[in-house]
Tab-separated table of C-alpha atoms and ligand atoms in Angstrom:
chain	number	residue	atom	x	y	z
A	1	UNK	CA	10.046	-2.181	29.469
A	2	UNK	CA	13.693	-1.999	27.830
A	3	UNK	CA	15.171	-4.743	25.824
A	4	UNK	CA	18.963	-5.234	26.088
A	5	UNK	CA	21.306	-4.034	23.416
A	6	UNK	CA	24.452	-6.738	23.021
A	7	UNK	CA	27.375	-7.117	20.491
A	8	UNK	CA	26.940	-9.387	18.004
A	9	UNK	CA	30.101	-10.327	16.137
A	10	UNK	CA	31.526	-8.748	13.294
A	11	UNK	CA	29.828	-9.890	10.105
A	12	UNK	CA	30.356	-8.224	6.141
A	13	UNK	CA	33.064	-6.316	7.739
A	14	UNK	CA	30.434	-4.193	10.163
A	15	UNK	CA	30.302	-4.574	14.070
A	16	UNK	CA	27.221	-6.168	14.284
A	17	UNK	CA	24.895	-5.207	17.268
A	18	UNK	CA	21.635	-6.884	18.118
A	19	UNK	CA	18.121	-5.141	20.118
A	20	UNK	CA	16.873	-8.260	21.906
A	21	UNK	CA	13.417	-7.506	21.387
A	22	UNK	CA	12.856	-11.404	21.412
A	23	UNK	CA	13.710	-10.662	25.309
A	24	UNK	CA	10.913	-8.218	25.832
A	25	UNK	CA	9.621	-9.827	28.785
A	26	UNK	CA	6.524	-11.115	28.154
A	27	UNK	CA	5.265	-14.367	26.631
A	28	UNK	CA	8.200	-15.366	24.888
A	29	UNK	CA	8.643	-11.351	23.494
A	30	UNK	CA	8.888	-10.072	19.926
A	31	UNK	CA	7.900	-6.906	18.277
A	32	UNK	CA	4.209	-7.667	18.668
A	33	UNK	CA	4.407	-7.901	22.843
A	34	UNK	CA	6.117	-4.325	22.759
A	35	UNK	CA	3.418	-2.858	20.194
A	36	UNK	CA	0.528	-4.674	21.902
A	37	UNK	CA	1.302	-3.949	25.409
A	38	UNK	CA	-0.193	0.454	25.252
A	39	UNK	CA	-3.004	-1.148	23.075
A	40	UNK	CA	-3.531	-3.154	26.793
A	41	UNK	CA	-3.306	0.465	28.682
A	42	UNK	CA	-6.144	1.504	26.125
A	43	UNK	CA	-8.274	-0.950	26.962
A	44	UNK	CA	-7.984	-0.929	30.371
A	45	UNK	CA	-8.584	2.953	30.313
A	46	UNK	CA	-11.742	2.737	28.079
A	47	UNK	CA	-13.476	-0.294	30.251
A	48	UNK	CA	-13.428	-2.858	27.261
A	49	UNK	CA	-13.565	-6.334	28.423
A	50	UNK	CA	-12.957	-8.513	25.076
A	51	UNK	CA	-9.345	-7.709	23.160
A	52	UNK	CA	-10.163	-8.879	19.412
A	53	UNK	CA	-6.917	-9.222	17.140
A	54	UNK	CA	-5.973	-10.396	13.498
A	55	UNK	CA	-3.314	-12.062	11.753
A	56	UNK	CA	-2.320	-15.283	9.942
A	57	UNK	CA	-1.978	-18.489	11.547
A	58	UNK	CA	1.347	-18.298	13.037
A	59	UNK	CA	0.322	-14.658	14.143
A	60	UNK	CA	2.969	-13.452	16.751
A	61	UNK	CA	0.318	-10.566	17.721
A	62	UNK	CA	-2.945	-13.082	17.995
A	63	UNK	CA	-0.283	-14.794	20.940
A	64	UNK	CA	0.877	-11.552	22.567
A	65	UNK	CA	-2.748	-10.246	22.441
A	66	UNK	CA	-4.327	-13.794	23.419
A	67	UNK	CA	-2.034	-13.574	26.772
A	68	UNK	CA	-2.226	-10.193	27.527
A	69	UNK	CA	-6.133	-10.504	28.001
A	70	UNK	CA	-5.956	-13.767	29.460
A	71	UNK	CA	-3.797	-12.047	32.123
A	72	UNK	CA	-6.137	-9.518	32.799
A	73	UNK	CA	-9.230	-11.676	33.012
A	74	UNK	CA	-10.733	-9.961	29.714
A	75	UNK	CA	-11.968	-12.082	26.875
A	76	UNK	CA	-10.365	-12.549	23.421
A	77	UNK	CA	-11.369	-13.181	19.897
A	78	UNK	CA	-7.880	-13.905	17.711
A	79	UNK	CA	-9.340	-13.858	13.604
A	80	UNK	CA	-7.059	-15.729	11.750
A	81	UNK	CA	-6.800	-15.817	8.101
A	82	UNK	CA	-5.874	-19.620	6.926
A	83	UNK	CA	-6.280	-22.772	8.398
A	84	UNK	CA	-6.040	-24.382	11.691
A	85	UNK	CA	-2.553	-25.921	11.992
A	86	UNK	CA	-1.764	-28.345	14.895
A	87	UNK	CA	1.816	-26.856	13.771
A	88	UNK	CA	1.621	-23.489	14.577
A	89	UNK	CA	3.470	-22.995	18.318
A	90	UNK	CA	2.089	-19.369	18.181
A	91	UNK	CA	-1.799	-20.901	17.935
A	92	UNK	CA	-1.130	-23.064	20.212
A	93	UNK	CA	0.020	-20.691	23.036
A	94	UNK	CA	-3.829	-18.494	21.926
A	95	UNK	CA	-5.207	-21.755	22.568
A	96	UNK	CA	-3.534	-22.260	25.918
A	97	UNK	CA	-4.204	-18.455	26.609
A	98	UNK	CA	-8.405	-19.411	26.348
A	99	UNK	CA	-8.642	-17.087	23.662
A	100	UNK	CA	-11.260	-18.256	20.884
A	101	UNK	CA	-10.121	-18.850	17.168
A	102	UNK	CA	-12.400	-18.053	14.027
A	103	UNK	CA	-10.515	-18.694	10.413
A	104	UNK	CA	-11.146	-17.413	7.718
A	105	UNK	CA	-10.165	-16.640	4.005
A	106	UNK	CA	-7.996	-13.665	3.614
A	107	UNK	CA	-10.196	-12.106	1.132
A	108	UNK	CA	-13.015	-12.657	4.043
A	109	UNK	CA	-10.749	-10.782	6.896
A	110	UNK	CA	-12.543	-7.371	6.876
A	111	UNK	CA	-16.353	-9.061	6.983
A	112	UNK	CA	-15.266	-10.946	9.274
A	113	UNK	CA	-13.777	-9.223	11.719
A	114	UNK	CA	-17.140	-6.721	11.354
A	115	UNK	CA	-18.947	-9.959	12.265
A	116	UNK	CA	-16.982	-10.726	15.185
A	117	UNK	CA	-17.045	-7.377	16.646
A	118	UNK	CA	-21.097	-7.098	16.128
A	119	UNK	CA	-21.941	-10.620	17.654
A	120	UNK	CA	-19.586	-9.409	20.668
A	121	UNK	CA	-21.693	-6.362	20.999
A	122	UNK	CA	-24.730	-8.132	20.451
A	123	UNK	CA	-24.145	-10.498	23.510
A	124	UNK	CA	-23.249	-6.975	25.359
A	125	UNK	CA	-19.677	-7.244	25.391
A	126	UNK	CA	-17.174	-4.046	24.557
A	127	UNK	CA	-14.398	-5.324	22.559
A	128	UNK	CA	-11.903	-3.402	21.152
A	129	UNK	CA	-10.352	-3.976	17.830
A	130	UNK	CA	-6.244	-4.087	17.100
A	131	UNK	CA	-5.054	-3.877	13.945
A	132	UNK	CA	-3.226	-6.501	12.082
A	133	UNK	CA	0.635	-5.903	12.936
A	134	UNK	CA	-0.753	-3.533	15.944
A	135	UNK	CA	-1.198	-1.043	12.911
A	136	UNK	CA	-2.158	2.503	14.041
A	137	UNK	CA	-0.814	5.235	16.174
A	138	UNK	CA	-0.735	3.251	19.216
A	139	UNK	CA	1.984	0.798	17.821
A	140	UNK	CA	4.223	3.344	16.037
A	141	UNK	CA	4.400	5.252	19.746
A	142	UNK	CA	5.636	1.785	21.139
A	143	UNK	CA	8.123	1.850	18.657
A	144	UNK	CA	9.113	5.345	19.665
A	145	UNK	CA	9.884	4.025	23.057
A	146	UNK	CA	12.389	1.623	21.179
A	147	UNK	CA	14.101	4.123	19.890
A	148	UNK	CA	14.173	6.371	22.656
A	149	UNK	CA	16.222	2.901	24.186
A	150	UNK	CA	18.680	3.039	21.521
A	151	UNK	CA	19.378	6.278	21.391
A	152	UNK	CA	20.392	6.242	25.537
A	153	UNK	CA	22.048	3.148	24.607
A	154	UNK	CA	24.421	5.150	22.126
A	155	UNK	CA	24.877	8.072	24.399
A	156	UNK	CA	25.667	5.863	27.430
A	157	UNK	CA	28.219	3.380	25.449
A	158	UNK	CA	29.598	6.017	22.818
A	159	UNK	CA	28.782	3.274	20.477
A	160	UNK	CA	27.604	5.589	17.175
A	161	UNK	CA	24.922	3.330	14.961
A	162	UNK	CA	25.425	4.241	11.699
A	163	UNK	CA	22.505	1.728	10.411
A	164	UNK	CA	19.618	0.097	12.232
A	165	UNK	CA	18.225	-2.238	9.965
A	166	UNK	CA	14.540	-4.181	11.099
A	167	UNK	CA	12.450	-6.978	9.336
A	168	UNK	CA	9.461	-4.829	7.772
A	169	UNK	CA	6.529	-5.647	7.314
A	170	UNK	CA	3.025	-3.340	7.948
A	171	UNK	CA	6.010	-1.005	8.702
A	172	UNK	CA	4.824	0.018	12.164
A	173	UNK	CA	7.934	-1.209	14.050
A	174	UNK	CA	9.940	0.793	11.095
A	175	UNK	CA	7.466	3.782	11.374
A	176	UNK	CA	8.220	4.199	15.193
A	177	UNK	CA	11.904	4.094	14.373
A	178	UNK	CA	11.564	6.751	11.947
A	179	UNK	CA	9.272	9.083	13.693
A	180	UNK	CA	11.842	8.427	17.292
A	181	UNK	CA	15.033	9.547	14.655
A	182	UNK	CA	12.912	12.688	13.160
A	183	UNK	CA	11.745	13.818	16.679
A	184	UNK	CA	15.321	13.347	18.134
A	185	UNK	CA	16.892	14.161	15.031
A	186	UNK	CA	19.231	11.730	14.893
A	187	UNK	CA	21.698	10.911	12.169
A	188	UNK	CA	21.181	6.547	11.718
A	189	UNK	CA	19.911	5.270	8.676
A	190	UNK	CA	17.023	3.140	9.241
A	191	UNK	CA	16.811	0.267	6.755
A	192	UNK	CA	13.408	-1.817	6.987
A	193	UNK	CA	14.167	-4.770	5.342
A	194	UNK	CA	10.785	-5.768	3.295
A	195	UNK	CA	9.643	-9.549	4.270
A	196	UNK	CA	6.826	-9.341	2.139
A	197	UNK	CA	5.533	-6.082	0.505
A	198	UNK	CA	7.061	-4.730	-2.880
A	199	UNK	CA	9.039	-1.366	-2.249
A	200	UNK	CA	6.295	1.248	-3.100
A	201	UNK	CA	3.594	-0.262	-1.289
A	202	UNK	CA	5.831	-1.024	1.584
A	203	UNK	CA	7.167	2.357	1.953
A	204	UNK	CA	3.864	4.035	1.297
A	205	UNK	CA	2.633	1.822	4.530
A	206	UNK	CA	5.842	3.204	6.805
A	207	UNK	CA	5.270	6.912	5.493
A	208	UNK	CA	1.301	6.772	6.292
A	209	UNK	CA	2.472	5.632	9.453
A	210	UNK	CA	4.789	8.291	9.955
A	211	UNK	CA	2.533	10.483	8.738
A	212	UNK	CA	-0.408	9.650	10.816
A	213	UNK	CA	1.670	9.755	14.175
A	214	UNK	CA	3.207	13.103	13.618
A	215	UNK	CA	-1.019	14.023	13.019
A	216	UNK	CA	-1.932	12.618	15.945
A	217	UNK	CA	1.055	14.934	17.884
A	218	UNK	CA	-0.153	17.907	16.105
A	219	UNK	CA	3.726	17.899	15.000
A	220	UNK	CA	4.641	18.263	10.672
A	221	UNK	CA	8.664	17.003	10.149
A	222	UNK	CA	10.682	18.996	8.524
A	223	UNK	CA	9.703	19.183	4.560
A	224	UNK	CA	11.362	15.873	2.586
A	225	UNK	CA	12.531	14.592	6.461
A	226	UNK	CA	9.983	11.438	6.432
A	227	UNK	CA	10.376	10.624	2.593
A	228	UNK	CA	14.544	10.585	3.447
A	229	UNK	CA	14.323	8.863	6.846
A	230	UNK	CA	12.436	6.184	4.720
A	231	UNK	CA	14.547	3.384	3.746
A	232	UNK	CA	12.291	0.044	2.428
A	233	UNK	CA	14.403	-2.663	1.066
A	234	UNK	CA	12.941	-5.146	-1.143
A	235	UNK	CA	15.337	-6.605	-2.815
A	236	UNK	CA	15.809	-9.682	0.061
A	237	UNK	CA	12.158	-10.482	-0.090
A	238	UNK	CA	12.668	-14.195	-1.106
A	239	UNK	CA	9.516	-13.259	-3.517
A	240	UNK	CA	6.577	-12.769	-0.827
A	241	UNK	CA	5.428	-13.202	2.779
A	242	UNK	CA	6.919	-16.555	4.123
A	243	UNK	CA	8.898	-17.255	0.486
A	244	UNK	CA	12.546	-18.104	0.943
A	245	UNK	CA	14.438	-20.365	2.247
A	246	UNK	CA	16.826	-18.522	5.203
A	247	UNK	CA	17.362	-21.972	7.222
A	248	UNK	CA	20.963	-21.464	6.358
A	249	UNK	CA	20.932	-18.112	8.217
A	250	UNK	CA	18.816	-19.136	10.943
A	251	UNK	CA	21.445	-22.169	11.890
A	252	UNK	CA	24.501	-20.161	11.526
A	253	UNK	CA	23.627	-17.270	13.364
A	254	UNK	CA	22.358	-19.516	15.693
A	255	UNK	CA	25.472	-21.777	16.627
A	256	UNK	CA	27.272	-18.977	16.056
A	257	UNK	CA	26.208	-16.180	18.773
A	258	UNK	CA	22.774	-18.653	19.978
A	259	UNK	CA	20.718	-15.956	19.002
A	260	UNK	CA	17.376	-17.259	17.694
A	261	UNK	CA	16.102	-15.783	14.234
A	262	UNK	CA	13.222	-17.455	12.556
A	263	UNK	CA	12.813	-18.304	9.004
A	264	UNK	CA	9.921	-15.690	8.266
A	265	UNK	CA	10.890	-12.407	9.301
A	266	UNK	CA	14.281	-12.167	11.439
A	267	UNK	CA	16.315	-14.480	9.298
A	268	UNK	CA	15.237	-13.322	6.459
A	269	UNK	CA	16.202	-9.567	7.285
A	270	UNK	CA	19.325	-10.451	8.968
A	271	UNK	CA	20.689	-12.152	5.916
A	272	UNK	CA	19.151	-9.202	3.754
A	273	UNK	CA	21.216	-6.653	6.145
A	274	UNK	CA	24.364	-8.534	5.234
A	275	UNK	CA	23.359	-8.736	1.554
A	276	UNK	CA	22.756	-4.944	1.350
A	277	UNK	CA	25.927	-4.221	3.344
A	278	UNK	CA	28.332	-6.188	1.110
A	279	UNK	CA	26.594	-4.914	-2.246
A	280	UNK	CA	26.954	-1.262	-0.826
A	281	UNK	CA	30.648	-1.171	0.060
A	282	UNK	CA	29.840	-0.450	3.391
A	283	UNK	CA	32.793	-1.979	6.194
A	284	UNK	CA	33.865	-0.476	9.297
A	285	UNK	CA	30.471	0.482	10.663
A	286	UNK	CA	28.600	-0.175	13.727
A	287	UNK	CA	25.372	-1.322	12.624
A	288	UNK	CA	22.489	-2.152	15.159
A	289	UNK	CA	19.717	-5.642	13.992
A	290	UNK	CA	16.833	-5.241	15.989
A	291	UNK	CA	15.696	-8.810	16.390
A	292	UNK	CA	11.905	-8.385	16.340
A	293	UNK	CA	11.779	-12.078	16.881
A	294	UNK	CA	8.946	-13.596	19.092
A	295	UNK	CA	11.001	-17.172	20.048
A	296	UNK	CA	8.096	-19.705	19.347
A	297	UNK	CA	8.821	-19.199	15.199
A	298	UNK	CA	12.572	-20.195	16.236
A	299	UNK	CA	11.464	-23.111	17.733
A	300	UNK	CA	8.781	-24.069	14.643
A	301	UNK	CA	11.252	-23.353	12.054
A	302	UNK	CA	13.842	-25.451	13.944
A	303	UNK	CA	14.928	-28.457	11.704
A	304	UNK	CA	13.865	-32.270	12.976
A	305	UNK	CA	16.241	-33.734	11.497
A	306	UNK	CA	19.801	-33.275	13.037
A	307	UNK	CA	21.536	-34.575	10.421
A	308	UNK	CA	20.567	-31.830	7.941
A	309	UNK	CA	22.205	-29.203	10.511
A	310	UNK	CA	25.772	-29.243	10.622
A	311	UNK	CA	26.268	-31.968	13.328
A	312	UNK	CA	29.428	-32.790	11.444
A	313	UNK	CA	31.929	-32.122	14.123
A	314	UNK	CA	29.916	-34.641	16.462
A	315	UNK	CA	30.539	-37.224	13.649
A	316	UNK	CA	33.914	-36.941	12.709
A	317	UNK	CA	34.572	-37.809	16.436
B	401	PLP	C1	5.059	-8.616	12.772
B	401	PLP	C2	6.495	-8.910	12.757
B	401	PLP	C3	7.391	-8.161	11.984
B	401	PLP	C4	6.937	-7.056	11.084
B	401	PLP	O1	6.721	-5.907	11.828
B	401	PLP	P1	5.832	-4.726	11.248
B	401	PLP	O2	5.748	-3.807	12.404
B	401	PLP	O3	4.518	-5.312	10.826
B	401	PLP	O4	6.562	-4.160	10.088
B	401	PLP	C5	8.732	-8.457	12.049
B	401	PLP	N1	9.188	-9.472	12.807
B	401	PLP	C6	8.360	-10.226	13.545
B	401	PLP	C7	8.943	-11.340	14.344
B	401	PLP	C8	6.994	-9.984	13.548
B	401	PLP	O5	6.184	-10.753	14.276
């Protein structure tokens, strides 16, 4: 299913384009309902009945995953590392999806899961295990698809990208990118903007990715191709996975072009894309922000308290 391309505005002296994947047209969208949605034709073709999924509390894949079997009529078992948190919209919407919830540590997630998945086989259930971030050769292919989209979008419009850039995190989105521009042979730069994960270890993850889809296709890139198609950023990381305060971002890109961005990943990487494109000189470009947005984080990071958020103009009436 495509997600719409639209122009943004022109921002740090680029023409700012945005991939809606926050559209992707199913429960509320994001990244994770794109990467989740051939884990779905997976299960369906193997006869599992029980999707079981892992992430953090405010998981975007636990809700894509928790829906997608609740449409089908399959059970689902979201792990989540942390707490419960009456707070989190994205638990809430498992919740309302009838998936079941089992916490634990972080440290705990791999025993756990193991213990999930056996007490689901001991009560004669076939569940099937995704990844964290959809992780795996499943979720770069989805990500392939995306930029298979772009790439018709350019040749239909004429409109050259010069830069994609993407919130990264496990690097799958940014490993599907890659392995779409090495297989088409494109000429973008792909810039994953880190939201977490230190440089080395984040590119590692995106080039293991890479690496492991182009195995899976029997296919090699060209020698060096992957390690040059490779761009991690981690200089906008706000110091760690939900560090950082991008409110500022979040509001101004959203009463500016009422595009929703979220304080986690999307606002964070759209204000690192500007960042990196005013310390590099670069102006005049056509530059493509793939919101990987799910909307329920826009909606939880959305400030209470009105006054805080520019309602000036209101006021001075
Ligand atoms: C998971 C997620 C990311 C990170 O994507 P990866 O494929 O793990 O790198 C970015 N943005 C949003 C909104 C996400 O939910």
């Amino acid at each position: 299913m495509e997600t719409p391309i639209t122009f943004l505005g022109c921002e740090a002296g680029n023409r700012i384009y945005v991939k809606h994947e926050e559209f992707f047209p199913f429960s509320l969208g994001g990244s994770k309902a794109r990467i989740a949605a051939p884990y779905f034709e997976e299960i369906e073709a193997g006869g599992y009945d029980c999707a079981v999924t892992y992430g953090g509390v405010r998981s975007n894949l636990c809700r894509v995953v928790a829906a997608m079997a609740a449409v089908r009529g399959l059970k689902c078992v979201a792990v989540m590392h942390g707490e419960d948190d009456p707070g989190s919209l994205n638990l809430r919407m498992v919740r309302s999806s009838g998936a079941s919830v089992v916490f634990c540590p972080a440290q705990r997630a791999a025993a756990t899961i193991s213990d999930t998945l056996a007490a689901l086989r001991e009560k004669d259930c076939r569940p099937f295990f995704i990844p964290g971030g959809g992780q795996g050769v499943t979720g770069t292919h989805a990500y392939v698809g995306c930029f298979e989209e772009i790439e018709a979008y350019m040749r239909r419009t004429g409109v050259p990208f010069r830069f994609i850039f993407l919130p990264s995190g496990t690097g799958t989105a940014q490993s599907g990118l890659v392995c779409g521009k090495l297989l088409s042979g494109a000429s973008c730069e792909i810039v994953g903007i880190s939201i977490a994960r230190e440089a080395e270890r984040g590119r590692d993850a995106v080039l293991r990715s890479v690496g492991g889809y182009f195995a899976a296709k029997g296919a090699v890139p060209a020698e060096g191709a992957a390690e040059r198609a490779v761009i991690f950023e981690d200089a906008y990381n706000g110091g760690g996975y939900g560090r950082g305060d991008y409110t500022e971002t979040v509001a101004r890109v959203y009463r500016r072009y009422a595009v929703p961005l979220d304080n986690t990943y999307t606002g964070k990487a759209f204000y690192g894309m500007l960042e990196y494109l005013k310390q590099r000189r670069i102006a005049g470009e056509s530059v493509l922000f793939v919101n990987t947005g799910g909307v329920p984080l826009f909606f939880e990071d959305l400030p209470l308290d009105r006054r805080k958020e520019g309602s000036a103009p209101c006021e001075a009436l």
